[in-house]
mmCIF file of C-alpha atoms in Angstrom:
data_model
loop_
_atom_site.group_PDB
_atom_site.id
_atom_site.type_symbol
_atom_site.label_atom_id
_atom_site.label_comp_id
_atom_site.label_asym_id
_atom_site.label_seq_id
_atom_site.Cartn_x
_atom_site.Cartn_y
_atom_site.Cartn_z
ATOM 1 C CA MET A 229 10.857 5.989 -3.704
ATOM 2 C CA SER A 230 12.950 7.068 -0.749
ATOM 3 C CA GLU A 231 15.071 4.546 1.099
ATOM 4 C CA SER A 232 13.021 4.908 4.288
ATOM 5 C CA THR A 233 9.783 4.307 2.350
ATOM 6 C CA GLU A 234 11.228 1.193 0.742
ATOM 7 C CA ILE A 235 12.487 -0.133 4.078
ATOM 8 C CA ALA A 236 9.099 0.602 5.678
ATOM 9 C CA GLN A 237 7.276 -1.305 2.917
ATOM 10 C CA ALA A 238 9.683 -4.244 3.126
ATOM 11 C CA THR A 239 9.320 -4.297 6.914
ATOM 12 C CA ILE A 240 5.519 -4.342 6.678
ATOM 13 C CA ILE A 241 5.404 -7.108 4.062
ATOM 14 C CA GLY A 242 8.140 -9.159 5.747
ATOM 15 C CA SER A 243 6.370 -8.893 9.093
ATOM 16 C CA LEU A 244 3.038 -9.918 7.566
ATOM 17 C CA ILE A 245 4.636 -13.003 6.054
ATOM 18 C CA GLU A 246 6.207 -13.850 9.401
ATOM 19 C CA ASP A 247 3.064 -13.179 11.462
ATOM 20 C CA ASN A 248 -0.243 -13.439 9.578
ATOM 21 C CA THR A 249 -2.199 -12.136 12.569
ATOM 22 C CA GLN A 250 -0.965 -8.576 11.937
ATOM 23 C CA ALA A 251 -2.612 -8.334 8.512
ATOM 24 C CA GLY A 252 -5.979 -7.048 9.702
ATOM 25 C CA SER A 253 -4.381 -4.266 11.702
ATOM 26 C CA VAL A 254 -2.022 -3.273 8.885
ATOM 27 C CA PHE A 255 -4.641 -3.260 6.122
ATOM 28 C CA SER A 256 -6.992 -1.210 8.286
ATOM 29 C CA ARG A 257 -4.365 1.562 8.342
ATOM 30 C CA VAL A 258 -2.842 1.408 4.860
ATOM 31 C CA ARG A 259 -4.407 0.613 1.520
ATOM 32 C CA ILE A 260 -3.014 -1.831 -1.017
ATOM 33 C CA GLU A 261 -2.493 1.081 -3.420
ATOM 34 C CA ASP A 262 -0.299 2.809 -0.815
ATOM 35 C CA PHE A 263 2.413 0.235 -1.562
ATOM 36 C CA ASP A 264 4.787 0.639 -4.520
ATOM 37 C CA GLY A 265 6.073 -1.797 -7.139
ATOM 38 C CA GLN A 266 6.849 -5.289 -5.925
ATOM 39 C CA TYR A 267 5.503 -4.488 -2.463
ATOM 40 C CA ARG A 268 2.085 -3.688 -3.929
ATOM 41 C CA LEU A 269 2.037 -6.927 -5.920
ATOM 42 C CA ILE A 270 2.923 -8.955 -2.830
ATOM 43 C CA ALA A 271 0.401 -7.018 -0.719
ATOM 44 C CA GLU A 272 -2.278 -7.785 -3.351
ATOM 45 C CA ALA A 273 -1.440 -11.495 -3.137
ATOM 46 C CA ILE A 274 -1.519 -11.432 0.674
ATOM 47 C CA HIS A 275 -4.816 -9.560 0.665
ATOM 48 C CA GLY A 276 -6.275 -12.038 -1.835
ATOM 49 C CA LEU A 277 -5.235 -14.979 0.317
ATOM 50 C CA ARG A 278 -6.730 -13.249 3.375
ATOM 51 C CA LEU A 279 -10.038 -12.690 1.591
ATOM 52 C CA ASP A 280 -10.088 -16.394 0.742
ATOM 53 C CA ARG A 281 -9.317 -17.069 4.427
ATOM 54 C CA LYS A 282 -6.128 -18.911 3.541
ATOM 55 C CA PRO A 283 -2.957 -18.735 5.603
ATOM 56 C CA PHE A 284 -0.009 -17.230 3.818
ATOM 57 C CA ASP A 285 3.700 -17.805 3.868
ATOM 58 C CA VAL A 286 6.441 -17.425 1.254
ATOM 59 C CA VAL A 287 5.266 -20.534 -0.627
ATOM 60 C CA ALA A 288 1.561 -19.583 -0.576
ATOM 61 C CA ILE A 289 2.325 -16.014 -1.684
ATOM 62 C CA THR A 290 4.603 -17.220 -4.461
ATOM 63 C CA ASP A 291 1.912 -19.667 -5.596
ATOM 64 C CA GLU A 292 -0.761 -16.945 -5.493
ATOM 65 C CA MET A 293 1.440 -14.555 -7.467
ATOM 66 C CA THR A 294 2.167 -17.289 -10.000
ATOM 67 C CA ARG A 295 -1.574 -17.879 -10.355
ATOM 68 C CA ARG A 296 -2.109 -14.132 -10.863
ATOM 69 C CA GLY A 297 0.763 -13.899 -13.341
ATOM 70 C CA THR A 298 2.652 -11.336 -11.241
ATOM 71 C CA ILE A 299 5.582 -13.351 -9.857
ATOM 72 C CA GLY A 300 7.783 -12.559 -12.857
ATOM 73 C CA ARG A 301 7.161 -8.833 -12.455
ATOM 74 C CA ILE A 302 8.981 -8.827 -9.105
ATOM 75 C CA GLY A 303 11.887 -11.032 -10.154
ATOM 76 C CA GLY A 304 10.518 -14.385 -9.017
ATOM 77 C CA ALA A 305 10.213 -16.266 -5.760
ATOM 78 C CA ALA A 306 13.662 -15.110 -4.625
ATOM 79 C CA GLU A 307 12.279 -11.584 -4.186
ATOM 80 C CA VAL A 308 9.478 -12.828 -1.910
ATOM 81 C CA HIS A 309 12.131 -14.649 0.150
ATOM 82 C CA ARG A 310 14.318 -11.512 0.271
ATOM 83 C CA ILE A 311 11.448 -9.328 1.463
ATOM 84 C CA HIS A 312 10.446 -11.942 4.043
ATOM 85 C CA GLY A 313 13.825 -11.302 5.672
ATOM 86 C CA PHE A 314 12.757 -7.736 6.538
ATOM 87 C CA HIS A 315 10.577 -8.653 9.512
ATOM 88 C CA PHE A 316 12.928 -7.140 12.084
ATOM 89 C CA GLY A 317 11.657 -3.541 12.271
ATOM 90 C CA SER A 318 8.671 -1.960 13.936
ATOM 91 C CA VAL A 319 5.533 -2.654 11.912
ATOM 92 C CA ASP A 320 3.626 0.165 13.621
ATOM 93 C CA TYR A 321 6.324 2.717 12.850
ATOM 94 C CA SER A 322 6.614 1.441 9.272
ATOM 95 C CA VAL A 323 2.842 1.721 8.822
ATOM 96 C CA GLN A 324 3.028 5.315 10.096
ATOM 97 C CA ILE A 325 5.728 6.112 7.518
ATOM 98 C CA LEU A 326 3.820 4.513 4.655
ATOM 99 C CA SER A 327 0.538 6.129 5.694
ATOM 100 C CA ARG A 328 2.172 9.559 5.874
ATOM 101 C CA ILE A 329 3.800 9.201 2.452
ATOM 102 C CA ALA A 330 0.562 7.885 0.917
ATOM 103 C CA ARG A 331 -1.428 10.819 2.283
ATOM 104 C CA LEU A 332 1.124 13.286 0.921
ATOM 105 C CA ARG A 333 0.919 11.605 -2.490
ATOM 106 C CA ARG A 334 -2.864 11.864 -2.414
ATOM 107 C CA LEU A 335 -2.605 15.567 -1.511
ATOM 108 C CA GLU A 336 -0.223 16.056 -4.430
ATOM 109 C CA GLN A 337 -2.758 14.385 -6.734
ATOM 110 C CA ILE A 338 -5.498 16.676 -5.429
ATOM 111 C CA GLY A 339 -3.295 19.657 -6.223
ATOM 112 C CA LEU A 340 -2.668 18.457 -9.773
ATOM 113 C CA GLN A 341 -6.370 17.719 -10.313
ATOM 114 C CA THR A 342 -7.265 21.145 -8.923
ATOM 115 C CA VAL A 343 -4.941 22.917 -11.347
ATOM 116 C CA THR A 344 -6.417 20.967 -14.259
ATOM 117 C CA LYS A 345 -10.019 21.577 -13.196
ATOM 118 C CA ALA A 346 -9.424 25.279 -12.477
ATOM 119 C CA ALA A 347 -7.746 25.805 -15.862
ATOM 120 C CA ALA A 348 -10.746 24.456 -17.787
ATOM 121 C CA SER A 349 -12.610 27.117 -19.754
ATOM 122 C CA ASP A 350 -15.899 26.138 -18.093
ATOM 123 C CA ALA A 351 -14.478 25.853 -14.557
ATOM 124 C CA ASP A 352 -16.779 26.702 -11.684
ATOM 125 C CA PRO A 353 -14.832 27.834 -8.597
ATOM 126 C CA LEU A 354 -17.413 26.396 -6.217
ATOM 127 C CA THR A 355 -17.342 22.986 -7.906
ATOM 128 C CA VAL A 356 -13.534 22.931 -7.917
ATOM 129 C CA ALA A 357 -13.412 23.970 -4.260
ATOM 130 C CA GLN A 358 -16.000 21.335 -3.315
ATOM 131 C CA HIS A 359 -13.901 18.665 -5.032
ATOM 132 C CA VAL A 360 -10.809 19.777 -3.088
ATOM 133 C CA LEU A 361 -12.743 19.796 0.167
ATOM 134 C CA THR A 362 -14.218 16.332 -0.380
ATOM 135 C CA GLU A 363 -10.913 14.758 -1.393
ATOM 136 C CA ALA A 364 -8.954 16.430 1.424
ATOM 137 C CA GLN A 365 -11.567 15.384 3.987
ATOM 138 C CA ALA A 366 -11.217 11.769 2.804
ATOM 139 C CA ILE A 367 -7.486 11.994 3.512
ATOM 140 C CA VAL A 368 -8.104 13.465 6.961
ATOM 141 C CA ASP A 369 -10.667 10.742 7.687
ATOM 142 C CA GLY A 370 -8.206 8.066 6.547
ATOM 143 C CA ILE A 371 -10.320 6.795 3.652
#
């Protein structure tokens, strides 16, 4: 993960912890799976709390991650506190960075899947091309 991607993810998560009202806007533009490592685990906890219509802060997120059994995978509550400190950057710009990187990753996956499908002995070019088209259109549409 590049340094700018890590800073963008920390900025997004830290800002969400600081201001819960931004969560709807952020999660409408990036998916949970667009986050990496500890940021994904924290984003999953935040999203879970949102779905349950519960407010979230460092304590609530730590409690939710403890309940899910994921707090140890990020290094404990201290890591949630550390990431919370990253709420000083532009959330919108950070979301743009993360969205761009996530779309490039998805395009890379399409390329790898295309190579695998095309190399199959029973490959049908039309079927492979249709798969590429459908997956690429989903990226363009922001799905």
